[in-house]
Tab-separated table of C-alpha atoms in Angstrom:
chain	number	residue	atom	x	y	z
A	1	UNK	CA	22.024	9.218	-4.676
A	2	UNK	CA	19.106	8.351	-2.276
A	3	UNK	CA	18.468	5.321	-1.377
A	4	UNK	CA	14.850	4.749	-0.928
A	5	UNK	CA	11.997	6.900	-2.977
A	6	UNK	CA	8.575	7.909	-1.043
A	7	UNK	CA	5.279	7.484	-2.637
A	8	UNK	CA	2.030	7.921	-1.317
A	9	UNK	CA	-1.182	5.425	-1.308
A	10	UNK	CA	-4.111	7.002	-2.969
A	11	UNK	CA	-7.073	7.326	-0.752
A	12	UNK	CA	-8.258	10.313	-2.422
A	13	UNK	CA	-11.194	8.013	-3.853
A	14	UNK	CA	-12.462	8.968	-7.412
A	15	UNK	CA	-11.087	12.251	-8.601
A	16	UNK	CA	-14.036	13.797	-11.209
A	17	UNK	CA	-11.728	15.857	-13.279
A	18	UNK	CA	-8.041	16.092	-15.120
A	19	UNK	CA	-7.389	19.958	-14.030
A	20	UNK	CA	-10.449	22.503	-13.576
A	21	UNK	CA	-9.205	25.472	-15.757
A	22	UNK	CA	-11.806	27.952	-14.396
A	23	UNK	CA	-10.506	27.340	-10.430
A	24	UNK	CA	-11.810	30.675	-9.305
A	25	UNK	CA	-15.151	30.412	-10.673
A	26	UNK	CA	-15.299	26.394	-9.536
A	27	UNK	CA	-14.065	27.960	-6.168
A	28	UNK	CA	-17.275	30.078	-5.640
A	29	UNK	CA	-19.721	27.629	-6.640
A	30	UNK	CA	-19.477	26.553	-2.973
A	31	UNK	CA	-16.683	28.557	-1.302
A	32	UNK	CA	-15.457	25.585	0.079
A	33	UNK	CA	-12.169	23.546	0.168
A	34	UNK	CA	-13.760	21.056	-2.407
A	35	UNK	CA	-12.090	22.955	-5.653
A	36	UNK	CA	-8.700	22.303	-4.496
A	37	UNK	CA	-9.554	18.265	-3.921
A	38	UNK	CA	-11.404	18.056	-7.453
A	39	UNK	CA	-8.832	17.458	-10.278
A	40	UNK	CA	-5.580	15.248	-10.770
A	41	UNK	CA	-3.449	18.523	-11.463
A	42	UNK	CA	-3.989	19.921	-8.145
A	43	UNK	CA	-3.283	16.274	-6.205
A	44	UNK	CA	-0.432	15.617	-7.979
A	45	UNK	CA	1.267	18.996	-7.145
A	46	UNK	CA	0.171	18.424	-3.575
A	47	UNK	CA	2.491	15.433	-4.097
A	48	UNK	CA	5.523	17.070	-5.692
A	49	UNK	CA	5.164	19.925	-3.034
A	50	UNK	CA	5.009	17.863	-0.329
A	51	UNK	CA	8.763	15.480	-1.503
A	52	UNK	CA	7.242	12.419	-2.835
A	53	UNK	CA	8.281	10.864	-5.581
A	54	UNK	CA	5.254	8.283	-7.223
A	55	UNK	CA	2.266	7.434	-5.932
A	56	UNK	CA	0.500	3.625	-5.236
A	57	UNK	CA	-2.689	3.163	-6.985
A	58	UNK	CA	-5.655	1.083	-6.009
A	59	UNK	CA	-7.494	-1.173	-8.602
A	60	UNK	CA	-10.165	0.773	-9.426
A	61	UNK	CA	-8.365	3.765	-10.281
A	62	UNK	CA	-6.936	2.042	-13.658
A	63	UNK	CA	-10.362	1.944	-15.021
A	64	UNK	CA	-10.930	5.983	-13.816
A	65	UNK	CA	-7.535	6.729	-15.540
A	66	UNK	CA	-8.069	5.023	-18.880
A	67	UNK	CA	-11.663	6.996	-18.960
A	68	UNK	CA	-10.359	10.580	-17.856
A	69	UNK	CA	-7.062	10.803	-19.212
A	70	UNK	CA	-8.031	8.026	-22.393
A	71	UNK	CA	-4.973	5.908	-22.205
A	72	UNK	CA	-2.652	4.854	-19.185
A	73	UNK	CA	0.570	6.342	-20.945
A	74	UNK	CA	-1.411	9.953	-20.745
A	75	UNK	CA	-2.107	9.887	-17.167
A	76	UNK	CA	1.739	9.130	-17.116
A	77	UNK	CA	3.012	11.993	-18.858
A	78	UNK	CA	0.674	14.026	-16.865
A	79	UNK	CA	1.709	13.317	-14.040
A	80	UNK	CA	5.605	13.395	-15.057
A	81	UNK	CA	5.092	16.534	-16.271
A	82	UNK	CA	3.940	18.139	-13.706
A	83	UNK	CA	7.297	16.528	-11.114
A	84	UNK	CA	6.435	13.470	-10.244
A	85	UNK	CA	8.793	10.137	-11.145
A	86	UNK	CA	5.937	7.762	-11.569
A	87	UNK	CA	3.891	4.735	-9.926
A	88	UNK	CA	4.983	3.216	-7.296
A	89	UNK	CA	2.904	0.204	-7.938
A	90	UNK	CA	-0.685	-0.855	-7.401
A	91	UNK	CA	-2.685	-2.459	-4.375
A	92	UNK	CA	-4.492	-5.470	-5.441
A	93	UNK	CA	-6.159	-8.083	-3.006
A	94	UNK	CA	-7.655	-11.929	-3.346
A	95	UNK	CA	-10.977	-14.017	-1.666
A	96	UNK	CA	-10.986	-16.985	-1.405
A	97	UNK	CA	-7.834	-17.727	-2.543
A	98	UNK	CA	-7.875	-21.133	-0.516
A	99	UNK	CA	-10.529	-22.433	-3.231
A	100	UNK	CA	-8.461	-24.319	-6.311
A	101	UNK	CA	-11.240	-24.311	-8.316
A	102	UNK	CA	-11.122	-20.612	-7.921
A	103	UNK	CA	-7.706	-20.198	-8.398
A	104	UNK	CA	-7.750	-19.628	-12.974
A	105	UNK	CA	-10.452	-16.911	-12.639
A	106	UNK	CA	-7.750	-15.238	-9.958
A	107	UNK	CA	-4.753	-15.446	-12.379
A	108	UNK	CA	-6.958	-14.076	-15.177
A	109	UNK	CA	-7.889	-11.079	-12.673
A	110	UNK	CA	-4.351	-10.655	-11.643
A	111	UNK	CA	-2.500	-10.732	-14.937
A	112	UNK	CA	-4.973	-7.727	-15.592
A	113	UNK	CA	-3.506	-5.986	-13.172
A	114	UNK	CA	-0.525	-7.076	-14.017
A	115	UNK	CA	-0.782	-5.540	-17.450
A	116	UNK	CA	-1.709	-2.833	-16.100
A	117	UNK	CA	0.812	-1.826	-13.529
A	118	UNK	CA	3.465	-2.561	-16.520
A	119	UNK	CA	1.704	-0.236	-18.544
A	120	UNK	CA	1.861	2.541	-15.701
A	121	UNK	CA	5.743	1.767	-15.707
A	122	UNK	CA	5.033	0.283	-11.630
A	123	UNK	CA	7.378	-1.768	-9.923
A	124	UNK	CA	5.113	-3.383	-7.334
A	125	UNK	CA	1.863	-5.086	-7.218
A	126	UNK	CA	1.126	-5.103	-3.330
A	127	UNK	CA	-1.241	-7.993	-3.000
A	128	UNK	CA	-3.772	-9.397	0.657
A	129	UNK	CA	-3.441	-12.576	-0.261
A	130	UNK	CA	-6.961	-13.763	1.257
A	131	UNK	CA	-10.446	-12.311	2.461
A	132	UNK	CA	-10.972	-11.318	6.096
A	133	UNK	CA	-10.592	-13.865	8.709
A	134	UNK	CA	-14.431	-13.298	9.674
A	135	UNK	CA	-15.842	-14.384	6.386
A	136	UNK	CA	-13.168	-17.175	5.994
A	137	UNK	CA	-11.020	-17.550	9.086
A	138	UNK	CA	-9.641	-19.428	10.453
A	139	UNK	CA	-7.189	-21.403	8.114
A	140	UNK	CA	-5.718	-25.022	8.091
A	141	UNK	CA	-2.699	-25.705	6.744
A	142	UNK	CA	-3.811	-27.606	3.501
A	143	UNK	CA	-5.572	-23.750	2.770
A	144	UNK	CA	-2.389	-21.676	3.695
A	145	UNK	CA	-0.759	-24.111	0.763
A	146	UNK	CA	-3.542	-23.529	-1.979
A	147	UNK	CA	-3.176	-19.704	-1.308
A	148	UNK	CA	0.664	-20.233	-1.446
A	149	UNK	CA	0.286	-22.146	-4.702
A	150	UNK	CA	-2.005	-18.953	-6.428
A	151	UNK	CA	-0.035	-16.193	-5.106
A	152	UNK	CA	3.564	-17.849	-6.612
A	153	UNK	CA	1.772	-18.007	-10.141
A	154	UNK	CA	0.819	-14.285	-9.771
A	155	UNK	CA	4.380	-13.207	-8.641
A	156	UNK	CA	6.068	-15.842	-11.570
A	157	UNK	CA	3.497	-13.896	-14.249
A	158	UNK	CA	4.705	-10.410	-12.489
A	159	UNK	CA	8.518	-10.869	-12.167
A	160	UNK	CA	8.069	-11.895	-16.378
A	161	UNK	CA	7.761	-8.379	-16.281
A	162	UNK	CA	10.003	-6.802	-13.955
A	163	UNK	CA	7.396	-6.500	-11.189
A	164	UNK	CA	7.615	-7.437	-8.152
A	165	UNK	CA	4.181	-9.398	-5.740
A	166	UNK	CA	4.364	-8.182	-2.781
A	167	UNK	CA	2.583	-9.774	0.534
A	168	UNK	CA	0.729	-7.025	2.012
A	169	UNK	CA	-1.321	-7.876	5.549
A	170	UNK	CA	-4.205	-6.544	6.377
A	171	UNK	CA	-4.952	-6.372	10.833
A	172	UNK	CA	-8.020	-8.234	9.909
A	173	UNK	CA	-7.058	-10.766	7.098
A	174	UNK	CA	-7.774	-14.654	7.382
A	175	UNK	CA	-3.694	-14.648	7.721
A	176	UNK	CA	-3.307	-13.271	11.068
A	177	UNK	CA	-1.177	-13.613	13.737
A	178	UNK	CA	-0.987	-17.663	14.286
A	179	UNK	CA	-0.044	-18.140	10.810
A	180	UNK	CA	1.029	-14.525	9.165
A	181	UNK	CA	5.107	-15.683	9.478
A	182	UNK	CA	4.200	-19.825	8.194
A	183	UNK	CA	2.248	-18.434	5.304
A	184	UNK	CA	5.180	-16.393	3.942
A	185	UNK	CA	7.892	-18.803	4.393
A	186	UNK	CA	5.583	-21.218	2.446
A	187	UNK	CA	5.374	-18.842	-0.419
A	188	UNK	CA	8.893	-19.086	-2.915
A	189	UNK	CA	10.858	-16.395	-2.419
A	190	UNK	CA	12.267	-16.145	-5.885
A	191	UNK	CA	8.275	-14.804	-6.737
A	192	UNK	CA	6.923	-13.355	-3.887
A	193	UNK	CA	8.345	-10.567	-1.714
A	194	UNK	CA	6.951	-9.065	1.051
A	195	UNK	CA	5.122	-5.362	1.393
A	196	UNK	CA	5.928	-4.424	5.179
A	197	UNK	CA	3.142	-2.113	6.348
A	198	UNK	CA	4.376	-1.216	9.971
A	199	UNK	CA	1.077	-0.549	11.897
A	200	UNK	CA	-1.041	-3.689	10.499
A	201	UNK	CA	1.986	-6.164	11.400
A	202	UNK	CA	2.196	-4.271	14.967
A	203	UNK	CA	-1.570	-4.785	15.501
A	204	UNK	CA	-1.777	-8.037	15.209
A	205	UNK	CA	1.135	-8.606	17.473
A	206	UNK	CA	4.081	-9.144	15.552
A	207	UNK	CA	6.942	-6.470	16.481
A	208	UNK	CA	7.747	-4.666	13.012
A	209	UNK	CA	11.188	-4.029	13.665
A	210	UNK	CA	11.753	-7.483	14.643
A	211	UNK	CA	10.107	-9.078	11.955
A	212	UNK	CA	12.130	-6.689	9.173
A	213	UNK	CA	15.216	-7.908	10.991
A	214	UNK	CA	14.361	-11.421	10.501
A	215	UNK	CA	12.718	-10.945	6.657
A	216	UNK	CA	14.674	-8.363	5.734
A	217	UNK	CA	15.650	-10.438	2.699
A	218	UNK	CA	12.050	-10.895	2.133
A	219	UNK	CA	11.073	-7.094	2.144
A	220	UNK	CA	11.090	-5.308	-0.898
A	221	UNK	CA	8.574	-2.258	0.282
A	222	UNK	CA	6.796	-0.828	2.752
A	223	UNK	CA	3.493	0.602	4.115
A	224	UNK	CA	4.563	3.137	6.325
A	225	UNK	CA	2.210	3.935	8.958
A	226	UNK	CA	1.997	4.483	13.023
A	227	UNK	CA	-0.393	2.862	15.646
A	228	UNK	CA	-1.025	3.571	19.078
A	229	UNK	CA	-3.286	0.495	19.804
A	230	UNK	CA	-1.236	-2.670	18.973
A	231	UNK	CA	-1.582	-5.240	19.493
A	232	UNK	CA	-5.236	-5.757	19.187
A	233	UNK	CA	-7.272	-8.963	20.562
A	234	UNK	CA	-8.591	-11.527	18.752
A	235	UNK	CA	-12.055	-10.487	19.060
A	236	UNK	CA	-10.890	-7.289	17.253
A	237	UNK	CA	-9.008	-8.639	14.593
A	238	UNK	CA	-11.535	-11.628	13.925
A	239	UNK	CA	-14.840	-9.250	14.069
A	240	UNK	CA	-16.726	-7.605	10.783
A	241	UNK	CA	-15.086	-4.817	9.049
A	242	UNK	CA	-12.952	-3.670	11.674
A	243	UNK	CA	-10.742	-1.061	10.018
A	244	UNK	CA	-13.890	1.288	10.418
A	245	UNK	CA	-15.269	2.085	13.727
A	246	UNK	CA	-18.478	3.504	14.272
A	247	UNK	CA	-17.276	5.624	17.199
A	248	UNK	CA	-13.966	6.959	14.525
A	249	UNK	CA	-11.574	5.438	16.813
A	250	UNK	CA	-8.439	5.091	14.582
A	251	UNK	CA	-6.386	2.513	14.801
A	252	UNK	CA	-3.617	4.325	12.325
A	253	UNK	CA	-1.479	7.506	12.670
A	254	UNK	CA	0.825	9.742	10.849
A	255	UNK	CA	4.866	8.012	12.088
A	256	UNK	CA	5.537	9.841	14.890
A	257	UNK	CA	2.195	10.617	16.599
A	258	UNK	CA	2.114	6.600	17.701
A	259	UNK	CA	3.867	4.400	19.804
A	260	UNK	CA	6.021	2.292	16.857
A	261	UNK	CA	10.065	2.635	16.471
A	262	UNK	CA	10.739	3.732	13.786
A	263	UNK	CA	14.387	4.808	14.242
A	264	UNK	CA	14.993	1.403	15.512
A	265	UNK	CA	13.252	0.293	12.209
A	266	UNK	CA	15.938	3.088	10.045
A	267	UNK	CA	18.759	1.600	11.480
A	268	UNK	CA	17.983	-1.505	10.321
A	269	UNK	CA	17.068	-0.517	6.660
A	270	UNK	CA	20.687	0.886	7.096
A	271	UNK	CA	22.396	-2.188	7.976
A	272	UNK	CA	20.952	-4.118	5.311
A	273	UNK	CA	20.812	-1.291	2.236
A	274	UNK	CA	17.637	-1.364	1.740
A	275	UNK	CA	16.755	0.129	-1.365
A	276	UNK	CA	13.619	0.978	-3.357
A	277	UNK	CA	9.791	2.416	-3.104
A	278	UNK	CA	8.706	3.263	0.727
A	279	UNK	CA	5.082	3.852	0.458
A	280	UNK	CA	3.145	6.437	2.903
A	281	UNK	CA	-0.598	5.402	3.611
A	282	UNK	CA	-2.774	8.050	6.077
A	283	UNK	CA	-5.802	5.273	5.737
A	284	UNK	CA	-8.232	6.730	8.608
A	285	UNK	CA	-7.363	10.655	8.648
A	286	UNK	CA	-9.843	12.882	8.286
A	287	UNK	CA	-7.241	15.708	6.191
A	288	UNK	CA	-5.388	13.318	3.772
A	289	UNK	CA	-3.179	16.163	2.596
A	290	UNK	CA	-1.932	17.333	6.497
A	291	UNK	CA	-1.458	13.523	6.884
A	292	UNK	CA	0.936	13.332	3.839
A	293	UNK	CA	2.764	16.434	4.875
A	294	UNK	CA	3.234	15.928	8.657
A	295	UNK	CA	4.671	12.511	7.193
A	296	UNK	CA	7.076	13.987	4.977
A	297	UNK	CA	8.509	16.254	7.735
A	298	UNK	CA	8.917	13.352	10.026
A	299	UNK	CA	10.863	11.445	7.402
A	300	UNK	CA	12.780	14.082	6.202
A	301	UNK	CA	13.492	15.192	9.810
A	302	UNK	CA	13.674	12.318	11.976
A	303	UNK	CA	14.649	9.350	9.573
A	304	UNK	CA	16.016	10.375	6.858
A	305	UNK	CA	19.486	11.813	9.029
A	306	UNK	CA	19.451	8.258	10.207
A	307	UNK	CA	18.989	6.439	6.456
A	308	UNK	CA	18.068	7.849	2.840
């Protein structure tokens, strides 16, 4: 039995329709690649083709599911019927968590989410525990301890049932690389885990491999993505929307086509058993589904003989 499961982070934006039963005719409406990219039956067979087993939703897609498929158990069944195990989890993120007084309306939120990743039968919620550090950066230490306070009352509701808050960093968040390892240890680690997304941790400086080694106990999942531009400088990381660049300079890659160790990384996920959901996310390609299958084949190929 395998040790870890792969799932893939939707950035497939809104899909318009449940399965298109008249492909060919859809097809020649435009004669373009846009058919096969248009319908949840087609995606989630890209999925099953491609080895994955679930897939990580973000927020907004619970609202498109209970619309197009009318409940949250049918988009289930769908998508177990047509190979795939189930979610993963769901991405979820907070403002200005640093704000008490702000701090009820964010548990209300959350325990939404939190309903609804039970519903979906998820194990994670992966959550960015604060806005980005230009709109609210940077931090004192009485702040790192409100947003502390919030996120353990998210991941006490969660673990009630059976899921498990995960701290997911974005490059960019107001938790950055002077305070990214404080602010975890200050959160309690019988309610909040840790979501280790490899090419956000590496571009703000901190070595992924070395930071798994030391946390390991603290990482229940994983982002898995390459970068070839770590770290980055502050003026980067502390500037306006910088996950986007105007000029399409990317700052993530498929593992494998960067300069992050990853079989360093395996061997280390073998020494301590890790076990559980490893999440692929391609944020930044311009062919999602090339991105998902060049992953697979480097996981399958170059990791996977290491750890599985």
């Amino acid at each position: 039995m395998e040790n870890l499961k792969y799932s893939y982070m939707m950035h497939w934006k809104l899909i318009p329709y449940k399965k298109i039963e008249n492909f060919r005719d859809f097809y020649y409406i435009d004669r373009s690649n846009k058919a096969y990219f248009s319908d949840w039956d087609k995606i989630v067979k890209y999925h099953v083709g491609a080895g994955y087993k679930g897939i990580e939703l973000m927020p907004f897609e619970r609202h498109q599911m209970k619309t197009l498929f009318g409940s949250i158990q049918n988009f289930v069944d769908f998508i177990k019927e047509r190979g795939l195990e189930g979610i993963s989890g769901m991405f979820h993120g907070l403002g200005e968590s640093f704000d008490r007084s702000q701090h009820k309306a964010m548990i209300e939120e959350a325990q939404e989410i939190i309903d609804d990743t039970y519903a979906f039968g998820g194990e994670l919620i992966n959550l960015c525990p604060v806005a980005n550090y230009n709109r609210v950066g940077p931090l004192s230490t009485e702040q790192l301890k409100a947003i502390a306070e919030v996120v353990d009352e998210i991941g006490k509701r969660a673990l009630d049932k059976g899921i498990s808050v995960c701290l997911h960093n974005e490059f960019f968040c107001a938790t950055n690389t002077e305070n990214h390892n404080q602010f975890l240890e200050m959160t309690d680690p019988r309610y909040v885990f840790y979501c280790l997304d490899t090419a956000q941790v590496a571009l703000m400086g901190i070595d992924p491999v070395e930071f798994y080694d030391k946390y390991h106990d603290r990482v229940k999942t994983f982002h898995l993505k390459d970068t070839a531009s770590a770290p980055l400088p502050d003026s980067v990381r502390h500037s306006q929307d910088p996950e986007i660049q105007p000029d399409g300079h990317r700052w993530f890659w498929e593992p494998g086509e960067g300069d992050l160790d990853f079989k360093s990384l395996w061997k280390l996920l073998k020494k301590y058993n890790q076990k559980g959901w490893v999440t692929i996310e391609t944020d930044g390609t311009p062919d999602l589904l090339a991105s998902m299958v060049l992953t697979k084949w480097y996981i399958d190929h170059e990791l996977s003989p290491i750890y599985k």
